[in-house]
JSON list of C-alpha atoms in Angstrom, two decimals:
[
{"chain": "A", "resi": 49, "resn": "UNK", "atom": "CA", "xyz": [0.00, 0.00, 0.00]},
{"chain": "A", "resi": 50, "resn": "UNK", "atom": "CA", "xyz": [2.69, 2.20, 0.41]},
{"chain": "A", "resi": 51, "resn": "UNK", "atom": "CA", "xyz": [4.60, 1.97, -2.68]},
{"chain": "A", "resi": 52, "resn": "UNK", "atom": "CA", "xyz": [1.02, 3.01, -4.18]},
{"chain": "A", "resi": 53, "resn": "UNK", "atom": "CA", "xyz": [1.36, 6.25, -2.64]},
{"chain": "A", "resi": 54, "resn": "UNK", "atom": "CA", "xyz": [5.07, 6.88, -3.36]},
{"chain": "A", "resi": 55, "resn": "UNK", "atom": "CA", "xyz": [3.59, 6.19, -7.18]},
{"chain": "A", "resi": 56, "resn": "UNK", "atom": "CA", "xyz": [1.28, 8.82, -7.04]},
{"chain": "A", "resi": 57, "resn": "UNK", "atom": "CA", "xyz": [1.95, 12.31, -8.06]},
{"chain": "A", "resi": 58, "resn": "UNK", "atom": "CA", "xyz": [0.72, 15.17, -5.68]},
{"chain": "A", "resi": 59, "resn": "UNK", "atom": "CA", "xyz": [-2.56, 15.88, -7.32]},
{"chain": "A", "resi": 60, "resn": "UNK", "atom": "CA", "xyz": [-3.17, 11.81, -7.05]},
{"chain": "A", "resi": 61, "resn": "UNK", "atom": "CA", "xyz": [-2.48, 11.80, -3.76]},
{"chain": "A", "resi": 62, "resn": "UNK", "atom": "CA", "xyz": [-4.30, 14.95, -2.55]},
{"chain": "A", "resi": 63, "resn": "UNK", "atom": "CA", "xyz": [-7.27, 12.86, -4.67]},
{"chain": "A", "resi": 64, "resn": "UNK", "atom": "CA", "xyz": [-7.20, 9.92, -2.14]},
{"chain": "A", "resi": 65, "resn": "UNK", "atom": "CA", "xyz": [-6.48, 11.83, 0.74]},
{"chain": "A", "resi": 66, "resn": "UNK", "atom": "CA", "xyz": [-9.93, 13.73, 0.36]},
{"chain": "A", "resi": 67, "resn": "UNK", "atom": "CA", "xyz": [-11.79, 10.58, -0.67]},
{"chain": "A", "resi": 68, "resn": "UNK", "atom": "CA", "xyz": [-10.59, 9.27, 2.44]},
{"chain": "A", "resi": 69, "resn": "UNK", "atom": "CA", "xyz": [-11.87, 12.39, 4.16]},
{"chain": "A", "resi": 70, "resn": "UNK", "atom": "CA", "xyz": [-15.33, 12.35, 2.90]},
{"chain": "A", "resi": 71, "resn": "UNK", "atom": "CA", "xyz": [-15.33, 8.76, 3.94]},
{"chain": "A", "resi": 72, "resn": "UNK", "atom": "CA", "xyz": [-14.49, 9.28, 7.31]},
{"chain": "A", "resi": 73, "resn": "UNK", "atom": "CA", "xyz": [-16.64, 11.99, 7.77]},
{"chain": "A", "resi": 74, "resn": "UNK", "atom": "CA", "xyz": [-19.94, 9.97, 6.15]},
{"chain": "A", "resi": 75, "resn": "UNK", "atom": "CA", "xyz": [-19.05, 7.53, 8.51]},
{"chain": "A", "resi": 76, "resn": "UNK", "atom": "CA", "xyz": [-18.91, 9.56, 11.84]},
{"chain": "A", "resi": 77, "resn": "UNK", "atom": "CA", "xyz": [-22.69, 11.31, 10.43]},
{"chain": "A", "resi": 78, "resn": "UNK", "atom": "CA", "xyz": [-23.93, 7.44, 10.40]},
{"chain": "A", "resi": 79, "resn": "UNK", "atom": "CA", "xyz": [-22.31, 6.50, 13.73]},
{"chain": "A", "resi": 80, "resn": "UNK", "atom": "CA", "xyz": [-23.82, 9.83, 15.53]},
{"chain": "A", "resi": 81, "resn": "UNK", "atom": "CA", "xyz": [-27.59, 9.20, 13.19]},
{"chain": "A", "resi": 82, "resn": "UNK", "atom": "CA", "xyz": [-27.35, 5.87, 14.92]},
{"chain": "A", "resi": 83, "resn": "UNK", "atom": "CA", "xyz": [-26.54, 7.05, 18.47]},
{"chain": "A", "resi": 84, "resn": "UNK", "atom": "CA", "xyz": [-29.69, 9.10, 17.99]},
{"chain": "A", "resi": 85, "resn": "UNK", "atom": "CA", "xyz": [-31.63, 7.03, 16.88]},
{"chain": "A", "resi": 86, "resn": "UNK", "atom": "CA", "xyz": [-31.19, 4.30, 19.46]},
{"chain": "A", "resi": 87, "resn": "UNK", "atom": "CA", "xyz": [-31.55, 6.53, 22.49]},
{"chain": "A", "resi": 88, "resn": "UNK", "atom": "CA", "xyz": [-34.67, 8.09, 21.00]},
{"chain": "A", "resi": 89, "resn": "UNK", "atom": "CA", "xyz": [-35.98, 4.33, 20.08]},
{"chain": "A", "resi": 90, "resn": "UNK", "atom": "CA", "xyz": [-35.10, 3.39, 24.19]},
{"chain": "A", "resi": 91, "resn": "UNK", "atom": "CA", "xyz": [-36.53, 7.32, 25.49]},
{"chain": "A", "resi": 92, "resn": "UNK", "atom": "CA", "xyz": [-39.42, 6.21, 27.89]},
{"chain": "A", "resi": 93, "resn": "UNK", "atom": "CA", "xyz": [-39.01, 2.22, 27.65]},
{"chain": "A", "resi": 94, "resn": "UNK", "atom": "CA", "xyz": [-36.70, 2.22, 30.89]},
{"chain": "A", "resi": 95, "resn": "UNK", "atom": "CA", "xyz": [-38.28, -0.55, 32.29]},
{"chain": "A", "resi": 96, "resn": "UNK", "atom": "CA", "xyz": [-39.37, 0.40, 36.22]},
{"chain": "A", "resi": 97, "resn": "UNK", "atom": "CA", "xyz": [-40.81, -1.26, 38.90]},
{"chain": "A", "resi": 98, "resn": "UNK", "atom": "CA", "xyz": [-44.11, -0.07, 38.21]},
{"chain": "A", "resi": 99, "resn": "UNK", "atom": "CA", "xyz": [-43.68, -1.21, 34.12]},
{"chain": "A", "resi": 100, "resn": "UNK", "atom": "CA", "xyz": [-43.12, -5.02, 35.81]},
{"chain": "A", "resi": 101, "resn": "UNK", "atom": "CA", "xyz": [-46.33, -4.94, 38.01]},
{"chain": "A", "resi": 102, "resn": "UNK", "atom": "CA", "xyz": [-43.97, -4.98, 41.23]},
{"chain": "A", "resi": 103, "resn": "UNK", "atom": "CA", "xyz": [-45.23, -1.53, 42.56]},
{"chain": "A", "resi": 104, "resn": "UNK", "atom": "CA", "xyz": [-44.08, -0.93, 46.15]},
{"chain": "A", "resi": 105, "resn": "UNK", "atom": "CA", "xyz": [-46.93, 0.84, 48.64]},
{"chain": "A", "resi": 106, "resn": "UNK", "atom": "CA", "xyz": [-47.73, 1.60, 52.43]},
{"chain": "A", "resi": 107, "resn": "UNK", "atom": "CA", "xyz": [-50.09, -0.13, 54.04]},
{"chain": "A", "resi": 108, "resn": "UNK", "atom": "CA", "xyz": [-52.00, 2.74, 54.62]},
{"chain": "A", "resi": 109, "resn": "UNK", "atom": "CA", "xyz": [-52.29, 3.23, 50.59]},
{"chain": "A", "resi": 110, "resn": "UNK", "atom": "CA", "xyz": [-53.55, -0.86, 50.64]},
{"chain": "A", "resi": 111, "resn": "UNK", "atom": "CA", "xyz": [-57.14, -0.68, 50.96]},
{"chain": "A", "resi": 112, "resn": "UNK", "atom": "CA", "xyz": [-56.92, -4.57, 52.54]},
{"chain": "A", "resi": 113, "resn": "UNK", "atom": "CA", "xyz": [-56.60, -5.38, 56.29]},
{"chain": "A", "resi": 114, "resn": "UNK", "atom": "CA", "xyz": [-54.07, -7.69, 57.52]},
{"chain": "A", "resi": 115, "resn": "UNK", "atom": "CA", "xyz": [-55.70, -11.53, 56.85]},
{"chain": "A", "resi": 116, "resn": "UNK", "atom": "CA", "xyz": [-54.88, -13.74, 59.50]},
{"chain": "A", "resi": 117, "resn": "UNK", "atom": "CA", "xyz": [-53.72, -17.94, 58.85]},
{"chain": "A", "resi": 118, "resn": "UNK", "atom": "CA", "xyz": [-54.00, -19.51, 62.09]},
{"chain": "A", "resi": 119, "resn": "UNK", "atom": "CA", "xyz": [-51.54, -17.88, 64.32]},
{"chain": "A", "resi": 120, "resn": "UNK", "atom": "CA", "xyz": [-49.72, -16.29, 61.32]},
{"chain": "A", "resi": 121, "resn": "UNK", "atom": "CA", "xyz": [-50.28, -12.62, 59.83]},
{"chain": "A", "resi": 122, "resn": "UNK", "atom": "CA", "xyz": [-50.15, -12.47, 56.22]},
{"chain": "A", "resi": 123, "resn": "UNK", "atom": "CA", "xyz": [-48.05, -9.02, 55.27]},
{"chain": "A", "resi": 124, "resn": "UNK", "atom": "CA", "xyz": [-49.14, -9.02, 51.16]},
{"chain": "A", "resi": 125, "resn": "UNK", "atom": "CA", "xyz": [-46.05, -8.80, 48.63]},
{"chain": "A", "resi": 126, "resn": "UNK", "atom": "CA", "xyz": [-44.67, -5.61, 47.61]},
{"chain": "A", "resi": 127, "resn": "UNK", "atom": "CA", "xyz": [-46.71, -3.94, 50.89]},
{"chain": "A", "resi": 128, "resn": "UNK", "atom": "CA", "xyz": [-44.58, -1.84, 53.59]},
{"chain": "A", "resi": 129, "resn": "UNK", "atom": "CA", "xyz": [-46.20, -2.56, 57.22]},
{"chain": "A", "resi": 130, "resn": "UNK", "atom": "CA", "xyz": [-44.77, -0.57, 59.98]},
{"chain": "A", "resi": 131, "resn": "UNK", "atom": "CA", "xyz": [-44.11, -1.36, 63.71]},
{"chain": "A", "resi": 132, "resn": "UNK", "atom": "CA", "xyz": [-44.98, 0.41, 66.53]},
{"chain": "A", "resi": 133, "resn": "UNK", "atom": "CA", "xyz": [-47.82, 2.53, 68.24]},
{"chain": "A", "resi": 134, "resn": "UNK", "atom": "CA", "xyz": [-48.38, 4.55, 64.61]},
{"chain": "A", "resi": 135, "resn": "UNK", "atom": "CA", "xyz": [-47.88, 0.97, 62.36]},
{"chain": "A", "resi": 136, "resn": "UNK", "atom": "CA", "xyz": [-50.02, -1.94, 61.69]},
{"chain": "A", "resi": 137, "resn": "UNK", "atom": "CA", "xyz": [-47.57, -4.37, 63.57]},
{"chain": "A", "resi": 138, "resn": "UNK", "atom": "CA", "xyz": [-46.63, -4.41, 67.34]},
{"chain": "A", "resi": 139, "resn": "UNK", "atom": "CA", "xyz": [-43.03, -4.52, 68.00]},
{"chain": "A", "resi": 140, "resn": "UNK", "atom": "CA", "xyz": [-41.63, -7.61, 69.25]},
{"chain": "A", "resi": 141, "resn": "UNK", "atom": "CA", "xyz": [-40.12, -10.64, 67.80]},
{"chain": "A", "resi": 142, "resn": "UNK", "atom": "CA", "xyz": [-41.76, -12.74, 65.24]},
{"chain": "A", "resi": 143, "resn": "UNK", "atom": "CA", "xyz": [-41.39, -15.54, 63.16]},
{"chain": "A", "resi": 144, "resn": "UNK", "atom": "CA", "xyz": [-41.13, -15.35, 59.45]},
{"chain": "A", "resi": 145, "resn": "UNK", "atom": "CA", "xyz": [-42.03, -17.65, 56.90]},
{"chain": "A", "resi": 146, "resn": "UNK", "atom": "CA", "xyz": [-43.34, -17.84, 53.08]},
{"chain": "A", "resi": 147, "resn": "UNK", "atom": "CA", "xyz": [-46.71, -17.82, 51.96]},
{"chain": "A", "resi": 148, "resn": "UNK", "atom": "CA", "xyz": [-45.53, -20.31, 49.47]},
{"chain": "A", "resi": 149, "resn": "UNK", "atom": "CA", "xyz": [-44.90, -23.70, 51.54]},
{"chain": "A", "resi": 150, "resn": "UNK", "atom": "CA", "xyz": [-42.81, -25.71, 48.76]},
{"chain": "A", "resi": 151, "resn": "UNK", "atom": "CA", "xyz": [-40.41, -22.33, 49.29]},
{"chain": "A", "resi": 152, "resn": "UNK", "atom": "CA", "xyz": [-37.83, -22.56, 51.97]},
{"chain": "A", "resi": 153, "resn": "UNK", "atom": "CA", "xyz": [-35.70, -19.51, 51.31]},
{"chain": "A", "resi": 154, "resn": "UNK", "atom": "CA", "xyz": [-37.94, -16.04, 50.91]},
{"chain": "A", "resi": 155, "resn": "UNK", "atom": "CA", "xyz": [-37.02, -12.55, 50.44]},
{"chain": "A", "resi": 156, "resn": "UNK", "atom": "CA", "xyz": [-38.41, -9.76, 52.84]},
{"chain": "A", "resi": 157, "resn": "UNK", "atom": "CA", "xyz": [-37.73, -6.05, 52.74]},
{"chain": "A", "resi": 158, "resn": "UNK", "atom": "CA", "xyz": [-36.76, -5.39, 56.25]},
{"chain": "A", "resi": 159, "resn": "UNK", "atom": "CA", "xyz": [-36.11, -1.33, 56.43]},
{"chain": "A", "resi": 160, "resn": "UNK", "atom": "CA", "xyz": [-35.81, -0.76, 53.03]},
{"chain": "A", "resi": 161, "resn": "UNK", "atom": "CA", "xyz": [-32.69, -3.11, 52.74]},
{"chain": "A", "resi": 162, "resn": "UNK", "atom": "CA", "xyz": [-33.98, -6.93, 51.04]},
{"chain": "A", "resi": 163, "resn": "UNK", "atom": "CA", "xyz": [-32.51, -9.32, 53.01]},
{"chain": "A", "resi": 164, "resn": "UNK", "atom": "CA", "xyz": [-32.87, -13.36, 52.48]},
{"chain": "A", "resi": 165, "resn": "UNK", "atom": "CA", "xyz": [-34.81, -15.14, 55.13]},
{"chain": "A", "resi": 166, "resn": "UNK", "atom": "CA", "xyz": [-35.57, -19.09, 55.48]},
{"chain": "A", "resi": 167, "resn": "UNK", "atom": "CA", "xyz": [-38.57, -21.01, 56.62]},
{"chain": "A", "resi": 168, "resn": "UNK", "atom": "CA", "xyz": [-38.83, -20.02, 60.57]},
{"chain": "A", "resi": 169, "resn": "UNK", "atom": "CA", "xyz": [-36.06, -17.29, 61.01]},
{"chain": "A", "resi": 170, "resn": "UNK", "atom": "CA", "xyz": [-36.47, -15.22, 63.55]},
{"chain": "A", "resi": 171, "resn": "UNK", "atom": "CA", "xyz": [-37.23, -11.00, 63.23]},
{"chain": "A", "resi": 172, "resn": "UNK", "atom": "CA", "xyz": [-37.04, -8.17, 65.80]},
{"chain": "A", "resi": 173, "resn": "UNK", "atom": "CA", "xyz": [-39.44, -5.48, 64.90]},
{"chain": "A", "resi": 174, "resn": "UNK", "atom": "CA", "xyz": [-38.94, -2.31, 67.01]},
{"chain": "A", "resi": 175, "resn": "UNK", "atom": "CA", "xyz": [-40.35, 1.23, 67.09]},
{"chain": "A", "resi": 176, "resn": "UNK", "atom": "CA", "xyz": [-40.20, 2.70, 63.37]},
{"chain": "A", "resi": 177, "resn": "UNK", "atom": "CA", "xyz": [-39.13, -0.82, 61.80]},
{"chain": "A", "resi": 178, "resn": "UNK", "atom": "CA", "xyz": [-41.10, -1.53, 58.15]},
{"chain": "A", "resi": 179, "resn": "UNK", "atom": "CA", "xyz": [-41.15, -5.08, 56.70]},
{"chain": "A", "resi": 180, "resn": "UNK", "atom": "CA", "xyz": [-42.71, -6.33, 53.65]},
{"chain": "A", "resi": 181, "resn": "UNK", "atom": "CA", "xyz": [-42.41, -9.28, 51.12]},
{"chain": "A", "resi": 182, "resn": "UNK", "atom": "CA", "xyz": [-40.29, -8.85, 47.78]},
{"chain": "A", "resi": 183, "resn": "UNK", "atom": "CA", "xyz": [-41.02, -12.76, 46.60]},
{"chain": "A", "resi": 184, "resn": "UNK", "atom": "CA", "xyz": [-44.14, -12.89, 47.81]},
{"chain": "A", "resi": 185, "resn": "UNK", "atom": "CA", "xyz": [-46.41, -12.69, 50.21]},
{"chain": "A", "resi": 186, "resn": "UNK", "atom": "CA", "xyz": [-45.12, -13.58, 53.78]},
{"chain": "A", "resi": 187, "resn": "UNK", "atom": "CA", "xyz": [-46.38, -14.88, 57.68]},
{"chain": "A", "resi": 188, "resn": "UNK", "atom": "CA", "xyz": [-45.17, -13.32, 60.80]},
{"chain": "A", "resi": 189, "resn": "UNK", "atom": "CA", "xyz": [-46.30, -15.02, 64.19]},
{"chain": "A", "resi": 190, "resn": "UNK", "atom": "CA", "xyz": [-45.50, -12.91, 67.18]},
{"chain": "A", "resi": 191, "resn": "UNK", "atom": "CA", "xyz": [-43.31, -15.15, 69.76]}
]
């Protein structure tokens, strides 16, 4: 390739040199076109929380009470129940399973933080605390 270019005269080479130019720079319109075009294509597709049906509320916003099963309170998935005076739960220590019995291992948001729980762990819910199932539904029983 090089002993094409020492071949070439100076108008030959000034030929190739803007070819190579207008190449470049048709190139760099496509690449920036295409940029464009695939952040407009993915503008307001971001998928969210609310886009996968997982939308995360208070208790107060769920219009349901707390269902009891046998000795077990059933907290509904994707529902934040509070302890305390002001909550839905009394503080103390409780026992947490899944709704789900084939399921041994269950996640639970425990003060905003999703933690990984198995079949009879124990939880201390004081003053403030919030809880509520990210897998699915979950029981607490008060020990």
């Amino acid at each position: 390739m090089s002993m094409l270019f020492l071949a070439l005269d100076e108008s030959g080479l000034e030929t190739y040199v803007t070819i190579l130019a207008v190449v470049c720079a048709i190139a760099l319109i496509v690449a920036i076109a295409l940029a464009v075009y695939i952040i407009r294509g993915n503008k307001g597709k971001l998928k969210t929380k609310e886009d996968k049906g997982e939308k995360v509320q208070t208790a107060s916003e769920y219009l349901e009470e707390m269902e009891m099963r046998g000795e077990f309170y059933v907290l509904a998935r994707n529902v934040i129940y509070s302890a305390g005076a002001q909550g839905q739960i009394s503080t103390g220590k409780y026992i947490v399973e899944s709704s789900i019995e084939s399921e041994e291992k269950f996640n639970v948001r425990f003060n905003g933080l999703v933690r990984e729980f198995s079949k009879d762990d124990s939880i201390y819910l004081a003053e403030g605390d919030t809880i509520s199932g990210v897998s699915n539904s979950i029981l607490i029983k008060k020990v």
